[in-house]
């Protein structure tokens, strides 16, 4: 039976933004620390470490999840996606990211990665969300800068563009 | 805010889980989605010696229905259940209660049975299970079923023995001629309920379960009363829940909500029945 | 050509950012909502926040042990085990820190000290007591668990009014009482105005503590070079850099030996990251002791308990009012609770508004009494709105009360008192100089464009349907660009004379050209997410005929290298008015030199040189032109061809407005440079079932002078509004009566989400400020001042109540909607619950056992039996016949911790009754309690044991699991009696348990 002892570090192998990675972690290491400090993926932020703020939200096996409520050892073999993997290629932004920029849906940008990872999932599952449903879904994130209004506008705009790509895109 | 050290077992069989629990008892903690356990670990409120991950056991990942009940395995997430196309038809009360559980971003990993195991007095899933008179399947080297009413024994305390795990929760399916309703009030959406009510209306009467007030969800059954008789019954229920003041609400406010929200929930359940 | 929206409708439209290339021909970049230069990196995970930056190899990590007590003497700290723990480099206590540093300077004249760590006494929950420096944060926290501290708890003062009591022992021995400062002011002749007025209207307010809690917490990396005796600190500190002096003094080094740098990105601040400065001192000292760089990232629990917050304030405000609602005089009595220390820059919160205590109104007579008190709470500091929310909550509640009591329309009362349009610049009674505006006209536009008449109809309809609906309105002026001298108003004129005048507010900006002729800008504004770099690029692009994309702006600050002064930093909404203006002036200075160089190159008079489209040309002859970069590079490549003073390389401007003068001899103070005007109105509905407030409509009208970037202005307003909704309805840093902190997690401190923050209507008029280079005023804080009280006015209107304090929780409001609860309708055994007093818990129960009272009595007094029945007991030590000590593990569900417990038995009446007094202490918290146990003989020779207890629990469990504490206590006590009952040969039936059984039995 695979029992990983508390004091030792153990190899954790998984897919990160579509590529295989492996690194070592103690059983107690949080996925946030593992991503940020072991793997250098600092785009995922930490705002509370108790699952409320949503800043650390990543996608694990295709669904949004709090990295701070996940142990690194739990993601062995999983597919993890972070904000670094959101753009179509380095230096380019996705439709959703562009909508955020256009609508000024971020100020300090600290909460943003988590919100993007949530919305990226949600807009794929619900291409035509109503504002009420979107509000409820985004209720799992705290943003202290924007007052949320531009985030909702950006999400609705991105949804529209993803449904019907503009003719001259 | 980092957890203290613990061993981690990535269980591959139920027998392994049982073996660890038998050996370590209260020093072991089962982890499924970890949505409640992780903050406790990080705040060092909980310091288990070993954490047993059950999410890789395929036998726990099933939602199975036989027309009478649905059986939800311990690795089924709240999101998976919510997305199960049969849910609204088979267990409408659960379909109504689940969107109140945390947020989409925690339901994605939080499990149905994890919420039952944790037995938070404000949690929606224990309340729904109690309202529907469901059961829990506990297993160790032996196996037993415990009705919800006997499972929740107090604040975050259950009838689960230290060497047992919850293997599945069993929710009775919708019955013909029954109406179901769920209502909740919290400070913000997704917060712990200040008062949550689940009601079942049927030909002989009503069953009302209330969460967020006592140290566990509590249910009562009434004959088909209404008007002043129902007011009296709700008032009595409200007082008997032994509400306490806390930061978010006074005891008196909670009792008031039990009366008003309880009535509204019962009325909604009756409408659904009709 | 795109235009900056100039009016209401424009701003209210969606702010779709415009791409720069589409508007390359714009005459003015200022006023356009261009996309931000900051965003591409932030959106793709390439931000550079403090915790994202690499550290030097060998950097160690700090964790801080904090007080669980609101007030206690430290008897002993045992840290030897922690020092030996794996990976630990050093453990510092207060004494170690004191030996390497000095107390932080205190803002009032009093012989008191303020350390970043407790020395021999803790004065608030969360106060640092020890610092562990270890190889990583996990190991550092492991070592924290090994430190043992003996405390002698002292009574805590929580209520600021209680702090006035001279009988209370002072929290600081250097003070004779807990009143740290008491000043009275008189402007005009308020006494006469009150005696002559038709009416006196009063309000009494308790403004709560709240905090804007940025999503990124504090963080810093500190290093000490013993060779140069110099500290180098990288921290997400936001200023004001006047605190740099405080830190350098505390570290006992000259200013040039504390090099303070900020990271490129900061995850929000709203004032809060000012409060990082004591930690800079603390961790810098730790780095010195460790001989290695030390990094510390605050966690959220630390942040909520022990960063800074707004002050809570008790205010009584009276108005002398004419029959038509005209206010003749105000009398302020403010009691400011700054917590356990007067930490710089406090008591600034109390004085920031001093020049505008009359708000937007023309009121000539004002008396003020300001008292600053100390309590056992976390020291306060900057928080968005900074003094404004506290002042306007009182002033605008008062204006509404005037309307109600005089049966006037609230809008009329506001209108009647506004500063008239022809009075600007208007000198307020208390010394403020309102720069510009047309308040009455602005109100009219807001009412018309915001749909006030419709709202009134909506309200009438709702009320006709039996719904609980109300309307609120407020008018406020929003100060920006603080006068560094306002805080000295706390001193008497005499003290000020001795200390020397303090005034002004230097903003700095540098515009530089490199050898390829491209333009860089540097400012000391330390942005916290507001998009300063984008706006500065717009401003400089306009000055030099370039596009924002041509400009590169660096906004991180390095005190060892950059231009800065004490006013530098990101606070008092000073960016648009002061920093943007300074950048404009620096660019214009550089432009003047470039004009001279270009004049020589193009052979035309200097006055005819123009900049546009990346070229420099002769007026009227666009063909006689040279590229901007060529002119801009000239001073690098051919300095010999220009006169010495004409080299265009780099211009730094230090700008301070002359209007910001020191307090006058009669205490007049122009506390800020600019004053925007805000008029808000709203409609709210209160749910009859739950008492919850729903914001149905909210309109906010702003005159913030010239708008530099409409979308960012909208962002500031919307963001401020969200904070205000939180403050109004959800947020409070709550303390129990014993000083326990109750809102230690984001599940207890309720920050509004998308579900709670409605969309709002934003309207604008623009009256440029005559005092700032670009005519802009600050806009970041206004809604934190106007919105809470606007919502409160609406709630008061809906419920018809005179008194309402924040946060307006459903439980509070429901008490006004529903009649007071009567007795239970059916007589039953209802437990007596005592009112909520924070963590004071009360309970009772009973159990029937088979053993006789005498036998039970013996068990209670026998250590062996106690060991068996005390939940989780590892052994009982008998100190005397009636005094026991035990080591216990207490747990509820997965939560468990080890405690040491002391139990004293008293008032023994064998075998009838005994009082058990006990205390437990452990890493998760501490508790004290007393219980009376009574034994009565029952039938068949058994015993009925009944008990009654009061307990008080503090520490970590109280702040992070308060919701569950009562239940947990009941559970543990029940476990005790169940065990006792089992031991005594019977099943226990505690009170609650028995009642529940009864409930189940009653099922049909
Ligand atoms: S850091 Fe994970 S939810 Fe806040
Ligand atoms: S943009 Fe700063 S917290 Fe959301």
PDB file of N, CA, C and O in Angstrom, chain B residues 1-2 43-47 120 155-157 187-189 192 216 221 232 235-236 239-240 242 244-245 247 252-253 255 259-260, chain C residues 141-142 145 299 689-690 729-730 743 751 756 810 818 821 825-826 828 831 836 842 894-896 956 963 968 970 996 1002-1003:
ATOM      1  N   UNK B   1       0.414  29.487   8.166  1.00  0.00           N
ATOM      2  CA  UNK B   1      -0.763  28.643   8.055  1.00  0.00           C
ATOM      3  C   UNK B   1      -0.457  27.415   7.232  1.00  0.00           C
ATOM      4  O   UNK B   1      -0.951  27.255   6.123  1.00  0.00           O
ATOM      5  N   UNK B   2       0.420  26.575   7.733  1.00  0.00           N
ATOM      6  CA  UNK B   2       0.805  25.364   7.014  1.00  0.00           C
ATOM      7  C   UNK B   2       0.518  24.165   7.898  1.00  0.00           C
ATOM      8  O   UNK B   2       0.716  24.228   9.117  1.00  0.00           O
ATOM      9  N   UNK B  43      -4.785  25.323   9.480  1.00  0.00           N
ATOM     10  CA  UNK B  43      -4.861  26.104  10.716  1.00  0.00           C
ATOM     11  C   UNK B  43      -4.349  25.300  11.900  1.00  0.00           C
ATOM     12  O   UNK B  43      -4.344  25.778  13.026  1.00  0.00           O
ATOM     13  N   UNK B  44      -3.975  24.070  11.647  1.00  0.00           N
ATOM     14  CA  UNK B  44      -3.497  23.147  12.690  1.00  0.00           C
ATOM     15  C   UNK B  44      -4.553  22.945  13.775  1.00  0.00           C
ATOM     16  O   UNK B  44      -4.230  22.731  14.939  1.00  0.00           O
ATOM     17  N   UNK B  45      -5.799  23.035  13.361  1.00  0.00           N
ATOM     18  CA  UNK B  45      -6.875  22.666  14.287  1.00  0.00           C
ATOM     19  C   UNK B  45      -6.967  21.152  14.340  1.00  0.00           C
ATOM     20  O   UNK B  45      -7.363  20.576  15.335  1.00  0.00           O
ATOM     21  N   UNK B  46      -6.646  20.519  13.225  1.00  0.00           N
ATOM     22  CA  UNK B  46      -6.637  19.065  13.174  1.00  0.00           C
ATOM     23  C   UNK B  46      -5.200  18.625  12.912  1.00  0.00           C
ATOM     24  O   UNK B  46      -4.511  19.231  12.102  1.00  0.00           O
ATOM     25  N   UNK B  47      -4.756  17.606  13.628  1.00  0.00           N
ATOM     26  CA  UNK B  47      -3.387  17.139  13.441  1.00  0.00           C
ATOM     27  C   UNK B  47      -3.373  15.623  13.401  1.00  0.00           C
ATOM     28  O   UNK B  47      -2.858  14.969  14.302  1.00  0.00           O
ATOM     29  N   UNK B 120     -21.273  19.266  10.032  1.00  0.00           N
ATOM     30  CA  UNK B 120     -21.401  20.650  10.471  1.00  0.00           C
ATOM     31  C   UNK B 120     -22.888  20.924  10.739  1.00  0.00           C
ATOM     32  O   UNK B 120     -23.744  20.554   9.946  1.00  0.00           O
ATOM     33  N   UNK B 155     -22.441  18.240  17.779  1.00  0.00           N
ATOM     34  CA  UNK B 155     -21.637  19.134  16.965  1.00  0.00           C
ATOM     35  C   UNK B 155     -20.495  18.375  16.302  1.00  0.00           C
ATOM     36  O   UNK B 155     -19.641  17.819  16.990  1.00  0.00           O
ATOM     37  N   UNK B 156     -20.498  18.348  15.001  1.00  0.00           N
ATOM     38  CA  UNK B 156     -19.445  17.680  14.247  1.00  0.00           C
ATOM     39  C   UNK B 156     -19.138  16.294  14.796  1.00  0.00           C
ATOM     40  O   UNK B 156     -18.013  15.816  14.726  1.00  0.00           O
ATOM     41  N   UNK B 157     -20.146  15.683  15.357  1.00  0.00           N
ATOM     42  CA  UNK B 157     -19.954  14.364  15.962  1.00  0.00           C
ATOM     43  C   UNK B 157     -20.977  13.406  15.377  1.00  0.00           C
ATOM     44  O   UNK B 157     -22.136  13.775  15.192  1.00  0.00           O
ATOM     45  N   UNK B 187     -25.775  34.789   5.679  1.00  0.00           N
ATOM     46  CA  UNK B 187     -25.423  36.191   5.496  1.00  0.00           C
ATOM     47  C   UNK B 187     -25.123  36.480   4.031  1.00  0.00           C
ATOM     48  O   UNK B 187     -25.573  37.451   3.465  1.00  0.00           O
ATOM     49  N   UNK B 188     -24.285  35.643   3.424  1.00  0.00           N
ATOM     50  CA  UNK B 188     -24.025  35.778   1.996  1.00  0.00           C
ATOM     51  C   UNK B 188     -24.349  34.443   1.348  1.00  0.00           C
ATOM     52  O   UNK B 188     -24.343  33.408   2.011  1.00  0.00           O
ATOM     53  N   UNK B 189     -24.547  34.467   0.049  1.00  0.00           N
ATOM     54  CA  UNK B 189     -24.778  33.203  -0.625  1.00  0.00           C
ATOM     55  C   UNK B 189     -23.531  32.338  -0.484  1.00  0.00           C
ATOM     56  O   UNK B 189     -22.420  32.806  -0.681  1.00  0.00           O
ATOM     57  N   UNK B 192     -22.270  29.564   5.626  1.00  0.00           N
ATOM     58  CA  UNK B 192     -22.957  28.633   6.491  1.00  0.00           C
ATOM     59  C   UNK B 192     -24.358  29.158   6.770  1.00  0.00           C
ATOM     60  O   UNK B 192     -24.535  30.356   6.996  1.00  0.00           O
ATOM     61  N   UNK B 216     -26.859  20.044  15.635  1.00  0.00           N
ATOM     62  CA  UNK B 216     -26.964  19.098  14.519  1.00  0.00           C
ATOM     63  C   UNK B 216     -28.319  19.353  13.867  1.00  0.00           C
ATOM     64  O   UNK B 216     -29.162  20.036  14.456  1.00  0.00           O
ATOM     65  N   UNK B 221     -41.885  15.563  12.859  1.00  0.00           N
ATOM     66  CA  UNK B 221     -43.016  15.192  12.009  1.00  0.00           C
ATOM     67  C   UNK B 221     -44.300  15.715  12.619  1.00  0.00           C
ATOM     68  O   UNK B 221     -44.475  15.696  13.838  1.00  0.00           O
ATOM     69  N   UNK B 232     -48.132  27.245  16.376  1.00  0.00           N
ATOM     70  CA  UNK B 232     -47.757  26.765  17.709  1.00  0.00           C
ATOM     71  C   UNK B 232     -46.659  25.719  17.612  1.00  0.00           C
ATOM     72  O   UNK B 232     -45.699  25.727  18.379  1.00  0.00           O
ATOM     73  N   UNK B 235     -43.409  27.296  16.721  1.00  0.00           N
ATOM     74  CA  UNK B 235     -42.882  28.055  17.858  1.00  0.00           C
ATOM     75  C   UNK B 235     -42.232  27.101  18.854  1.00  0.00           C
ATOM     76  O   UNK B 235     -41.127  27.338  19.345  1.00  0.00           O
ATOM     77  N   UNK B 236     -42.908  26.012  19.090  1.00  0.00           N
ATOM     78  CA  UNK B 236     -42.362  25.038  20.031  1.00  0.00           C
ATOM     79  C   UNK B 236     -41.045  24.464  19.508  1.00  0.00           C
ATOM     80  O   UNK B 236     -40.056  24.359  20.230  1.00  0.00           O
ATOM     81  N   UNK B 239     -38.187  26.920  19.869  1.00  0.00           N
ATOM     82  CA  UNK B 239     -37.642  27.004  21.230  1.00  0.00           C
ATOM     83  C   UNK B 239     -36.838  25.774  21.594  1.00  0.00           C
ATOM     84  O   UNK B 239     -35.838  25.842  22.290  1.00  0.00           O
ATOM     85  N   UNK B 240     -37.317  24.638  21.108  1.00  0.00           N
ATOM     86  CA  UNK B 240     -36.652  23.396  21.512  1.00  0.00           C
ATOM     87  C   UNK B 240     -35.280  23.220  20.881  1.00  0.00           C
ATOM     88  O   UNK B 240     -34.501  22.382  21.309  1.00  0.00           O
ATOM     89  N   UNK B 242     -32.889  25.108  21.068  1.00  0.00           N
ATOM     90  CA  UNK B 242     -31.855  25.633  21.962  1.00  0.00           C
ATOM     91  C   UNK B 242     -30.871  26.532  21.211  1.00  0.00           C
ATOM     92  O   UNK B 242     -29.659  26.344  21.261  1.00  0.00           O
ATOM     93  N   UNK B 244     -28.526  29.554  20.070  1.00  0.00           N
ATOM     94  CA  UNK B 244     -27.570  30.382  20.805  1.00  0.00           C
ATOM     95  C   UNK B 244     -27.245  31.624  19.985  1.00  0.00           C
ATOM     96  O   UNK B 244     -27.305  31.605  18.759  1.00  0.00           O
ATOM     97  N   UNK B 245     -26.836  32.649  20.698  1.00  0.00           N
ATOM     98  CA  UNK B 245     -26.345  33.847  20.017  1.00  0.00           C
ATOM     99  C   UNK B 245     -24.969  33.564  19.438  1.00  0.00           C
ATOM    100  O   UNK B 245     -24.179  32.867  20.056  1.00  0.00           O
ATOM    101  N   UNK B 247     -21.933  35.547  16.497  1.00  0.00           N
ATOM    102  CA  UNK B 247     -21.536  36.760  15.814  1.00  0.00           C
ATOM    103  C   UNK B 247     -22.554  37.179  14.754  1.00  0.00           C
ATOM    104  O   UNK B 247     -22.790  38.352  14.527  1.00  0.00           O
ATOM    105  N   UNK B 252     -32.709  34.711  19.340  1.00  0.00           N
ATOM    106  CA  UNK B 252     -34.083  35.106  19.092  1.00  0.00           C
ATOM    107  C   UNK B 252     -34.333  35.256  17.582  1.00  0.00           C
ATOM    108  O   UNK B 252     -35.386  34.863  17.065  1.00  0.00           O
ATOM    109  N   UNK B 253     -33.345  35.816  16.883  1.00  0.00           N
ATOM    110  CA  UNK B 253     -33.478  35.943  15.429  1.00  0.00           C
ATOM    111  C   UNK B 253     -33.572  34.568  14.787  1.00  0.00           C
ATOM    112  O   UNK B 253     -34.386  34.330  13.895  1.00  0.00           O
ATOM    113  N   UNK B 255     -34.686  31.830  16.130  1.00  0.00           N
ATOM    114  CA  UNK B 255     -36.014  31.259  16.394  1.00  0.00           C
ATOM    115  C   UNK B 255     -37.047  31.890  15.467  1.00  0.00           C
ATOM    116  O   UNK B 255     -37.898  31.202  14.916  1.00  0.00           O
ATOM    117  N   UNK B 259     -39.472  29.977  12.624  1.00  0.00           N
ATOM    118  CA  UNK B 259     -40.927  30.114  12.473  1.00  0.00           C
ATOM    119  C   UNK B 259     -41.291  30.563  11.061  1.00  0.00           C
ATOM    120  O   UNK B 259     -42.147  29.971  10.409  1.00  0.00           O
ATOM    121  N   UNK B 260     -40.622  31.595  10.579  1.00  0.00           N
ATOM    122  CA  UNK B 260     -41.044  32.175   9.297  1.00  0.00           C
ATOM    123  C   UNK B 260     -40.566  31.348   8.111  1.00  0.00           C
ATOM    124  O   UNK B 260     -41.320  31.064   7.183  1.00  0.00           O
TER     125      UNK B 260
ATOM    126  N   UNK C 141       6.708  27.219  11.268  1.00  0.00           N
ATOM    127  CA  UNK C 141       5.446  27.031  11.998  1.00  0.00           C
ATOM    128  C   UNK C 141       5.511  25.825  12.933  1.00  0.00           C
ATOM    129  O   UNK C 141       4.905  25.833  14.004  1.00  0.00           O
ATOM    130  N   UNK C 142       6.253  24.791  12.534  1.00  0.00           N
ATOM    131  CA  UNK C 142       6.448  23.652  13.455  1.00  0.00           C
ATOM    132  C   UNK C 142       7.081  24.150  14.752  1.00  0.00           C
ATOM    133  O   UNK C 142       6.691  23.744  15.847  1.00  0.00           O
ATOM    134  N   UNK C 145       4.948  25.938  17.370  1.00  0.00           N
ATOM    135  CA  UNK C 145       4.179  25.058  18.252  1.00  0.00           C
ATOM    136  C   UNK C 145       4.960  24.683  19.500  1.00  0.00           C
ATOM    137  O   UNK C 145       4.370  24.219  20.479  1.00  0.00           O
ATOM    138  N   UNK C 299       0.025  35.531   6.669  1.00  0.00           N
ATOM    139  CA  UNK C 299      -1.099  34.715   6.209  1.00  0.00           C
ATOM    140  C   UNK C 299      -2.412  35.408   6.547  1.00  0.00           C
ATOM    141  O   UNK C 299      -2.436  36.434   7.217  1.00  0.00           O
ATOM    142  N   UNK C 689     -39.176  38.512   5.824  1.00  0.00           N
ATOM    143  CA  UNK C 689     -38.901  37.240   6.498  1.00  0.00           C
ATOM    144  C   UNK C 689     -37.544  37.283   7.199  1.00  0.00           C
ATOM    145  O   UNK C 689     -37.411  36.919   8.360  1.00  0.00           O
ATOM    146  N   UNK C 690     -36.517  37.771   6.464  1.00  0.00           N
ATOM    147  CA  UNK C 690     -35.157  37.623   6.992  1.00  0.00           C
ATOM    148  C   UNK C 690     -34.570  38.911   7.556  1.00  0.00           C
ATOM    149  O   UNK C 690     -33.584  38.867   8.278  1.00  0.00           O
ATOM    150  N   UNK C 729     -23.177  46.578   5.327  1.00  0.00           N
ATOM    151  CA  UNK C 729     -24.065  45.440   5.571  1.00  0.00           C
ATOM    152  C   UNK C 729     -23.390  44.200   6.152  1.00  0.00           C
ATOM    153  O   UNK C 729     -24.056  43.367   6.754  1.00  0.00           O
ATOM    154  N   UNK C 730     -22.085  44.045   5.949  1.00  0.00           N
ATOM    155  CA  UNK C 730     -21.485  42.749   6.282  1.00  0.00           C
ATOM    156  C   UNK C 730     -20.287  42.775   7.219  1.00  0.00           C
ATOM    157  O   UNK C 730     -20.126  41.890   8.044  1.00  0.00           O
ATOM    158  N   UNK C 743     -13.452  37.519  14.405  1.00  0.00           N
ATOM    159  CA  UNK C 743     -13.636  37.397  12.953  1.00  0.00           C
ATOM    160  C   UNK C 743     -12.301  37.064  12.297  1.00  0.00           C
ATOM    161  O   UNK C 743     -11.770  37.833  11.521  1.00  0.00           O
ATOM    162  N   UNK C 751     -16.712  39.423   3.404  1.00  0.00           N
ATOM    163  CA  UNK C 751     -16.429  40.323   2.291  1.00  0.00           C
ATOM    164  C   UNK C 751     -17.482  40.076   1.209  1.00  0.00           C
ATOM    165  O   UNK C 751     -17.731  38.928   0.853  1.00  0.00           O
ATOM    166  N   UNK C 756     -23.570  40.020  -3.669  1.00  0.00           N
ATOM    167  CA  UNK C 756     -23.977  41.076  -2.743  1.00  0.00           C
ATOM    168  C   UNK C 756     -23.786  42.487  -3.296  1.00  0.00           C
ATOM    169  O   UNK C 756     -24.310  43.438  -2.736  1.00  0.00           O
ATOM    170  N   UNK C 810     -28.963  41.413   9.158  1.00  0.00           N
ATOM    171  CA  UNK C 810     -30.365  41.000   9.136  1.00  0.00           C
ATOM    172  C   UNK C 810     -30.937  40.857  10.546  1.00  0.00           C
ATOM    173  O   UNK C 810     -32.071  41.253  10.794  1.00  0.00           O
ATOM    174  N   UNK C 818     -40.094  42.842  13.202  1.00  0.00           N
ATOM    175  CA  UNK C 818     -40.988  41.931  13.911  1.00  0.00           C
ATOM    176  C   UNK C 818     -41.117  42.350  15.368  1.00  0.00           C
ATOM    177  O   UNK C 818     -40.169  42.850  15.950  1.00  0.00           O
ATOM    178  N   UNK C 821     -39.876  39.082  20.625  1.00  0.00           N
ATOM    179  CA  UNK C 821     -40.289  37.700  20.817  1.00  0.00           C
ATOM    180  C   UNK C 821     -40.912  37.523  22.202  1.00  0.00           C
ATOM    181  O   UNK C 821     -40.360  37.966  23.197  1.00  0.00           O
ATOM    182  N   UNK C 825     -45.047  29.723  23.175  1.00  0.00           N
ATOM    183  CA  UNK C 825     -46.502  29.616  23.224  1.00  0.00           C
ATOM    184  C   UNK C 825     -46.960  28.447  24.062  1.00  0.00           C
ATOM    185  O   UNK C 825     -47.957  28.496  24.749  1.00  0.00           O
ATOM    186  N   UNK C 826     -46.239  27.357  23.942  1.00  0.00           N
ATOM    187  CA  UNK C 826     -46.582  26.215  24.785  1.00  0.00           C
ATOM    188  C   UNK C 826     -45.554  26.153  25.896  1.00  0.00           C
ATOM    189  O   UNK C 826     -44.356  26.215  25.633  1.00  0.00           O
ATOM    190  N   UNK C 828     -42.962  24.982  28.251  1.00  0.00           N
ATOM    191  CA  UNK C 828     -42.029  23.871  28.133  1.00  0.00           C
ATOM    192  C   UNK C 828     -40.753  24.235  28.845  1.00  0.00           C
ATOM    193  O   UNK C 828     -40.540  25.357  29.274  1.00  0.00           O
ATOM    194  N   UNK C 831     -34.467  26.456  28.017  1.00  0.00           N
ATOM    195  CA  UNK C 831     -33.244  26.856  28.716  1.00  0.00           C
ATOM    196  C   UNK C 831     -33.138  28.371  28.787  1.00  0.00           C
ATOM    197  O   UNK C 831     -33.550  29.075  27.876  1.00  0.00           O
ATOM    198  N   UNK C 836     -25.741  37.527  24.220  1.00  0.00           N
ATOM    199  CA  UNK C 836     -24.447  37.312  23.601  1.00  0.00           C
ATOM    200  C   UNK C 836     -23.432  38.314  24.132  1.00  0.00           C
ATOM    201  O   UNK C 836     -23.655  39.506  24.111  1.00  0.00           O
ATOM    202  N   UNK C 842     -22.743  29.911  28.152  1.00  0.00           N
ATOM    203  CA  UNK C 842     -23.487  29.523  29.328  1.00  0.00           C
ATOM    204  C   UNK C 842     -24.259  28.256  29.013  1.00  0.00           C
ATOM    205  O   UNK C 842     -24.747  28.087  27.910  1.00  0.00           O
ATOM    206  N   UNK C 894     -12.790  16.457  13.880  1.00  0.00           N
ATOM    207  CA  UNK C 894     -11.362  16.365  13.583  1.00  0.00           C
ATOM    208  C   UNK C 894     -10.526  17.402  14.339  1.00  0.00           C
ATOM    209  O   UNK C 894      -9.311  17.330  14.327  1.00  0.00           O
ATOM    210  N   UNK C 895     -11.182  18.367  14.958  1.00  0.00           N
ATOM    211  CA  UNK C 895     -10.447  19.428  15.634  1.00  0.00           C
ATOM    212  C   UNK C 895     -10.019  18.939  17.003  1.00  0.00           C
ATOM    213  O   UNK C 895     -10.854  18.599  17.831  1.00  0.00           O
ATOM    214  N   UNK C 896      -8.736  18.896  17.236  1.00  0.00           N
ATOM    215  CA  UNK C 896      -8.344  18.556  18.590  1.00  0.00           C
ATOM    216  C   UNK C 896      -7.011  19.199  18.919  1.00  0.00           C
ATOM    217  O   UNK C 896      -6.241  19.546  18.050  1.00  0.00           O
ATOM    218  N   UNK C 956      -7.135  31.137  19.397  1.00  0.00           N
ATOM    219  CA  UNK C 956      -7.328  30.767  17.999  1.00  0.00           C
ATOM    220  C   UNK C 956      -8.716  30.195  17.716  1.00  0.00           C
ATOM    221  O   UNK C 956      -9.368  30.581  16.756  1.00  0.00           O
ATOM    222  N   UNK C 963     -18.214  30.267  15.415  1.00  0.00           N
ATOM    223  CA  UNK C 963     -19.546  29.782  15.125  1.00  0.00           C
ATOM    224  C   UNK C 963     -19.830  28.462  15.837  1.00  0.00           C
ATOM    225  O   UNK C 963     -20.968  28.129  16.149  1.00  0.00           O
ATOM    226  N   UNK C 968     -19.232  23.328  20.783  1.00  0.00           N
ATOM    227  CA  UNK C 968     -18.087  22.518  21.171  1.00  0.00           C
ATOM    228  C   UNK C 968     -17.958  22.471  22.693  1.00  0.00           C
ATOM    229  O   UNK C 968     -17.677  21.426  23.279  1.00  0.00           O
ATOM    230  N   UNK C 970     -20.327  22.866  24.863  1.00  0.00           N
ATOM    231  CA  UNK C 970     -21.403  22.021  25.389  1.00  0.00           C
ATOM    232  C   UNK C 970     -21.046  20.549  25.240  1.00  0.00           C
ATOM    233  O   UNK C 970     -21.303  19.740  26.110  1.00  0.00           O
ATOM    234  N   UNK C 996     -33.866  16.460  23.214  1.00  0.00           N
ATOM    235  CA  UNK C 996     -33.907  15.947  21.854  1.00  0.00           C
ATOM    236  C   UNK C 996     -34.581  14.578  21.811  1.00  0.00           C
ATOM    237  O   UNK C 996     -35.337  14.284  20.905  1.00  0.00           O
ATOM    238  N   UNK C1002     -41.759  12.233  20.328  1.00  0.00           N
ATOM    239  CA  UNK C1002     -43.061  12.831  20.055  1.00  0.00           C
ATOM    240  C   UNK C1002     -43.527  12.610  18.617  1.00  0.00           C
ATOM    241  O   UNK C1002     -44.594  13.026  18.227  1.00  0.00           O
ATOM    242  N   UNK C1003     -42.681  12.001  17.834  1.00  0.00           N
ATOM    243  CA  UNK C1003     -43.065  11.784  16.440  1.00  0.00           C
ATOM    244  C   UNK C1003     -44.316  10.933  16.330  1.00  0.00           C
ATOM    245  O   UNK C1003     -44.421   9.915  17.009  1.00  0.00           O
TER     246      UNK C1003
END
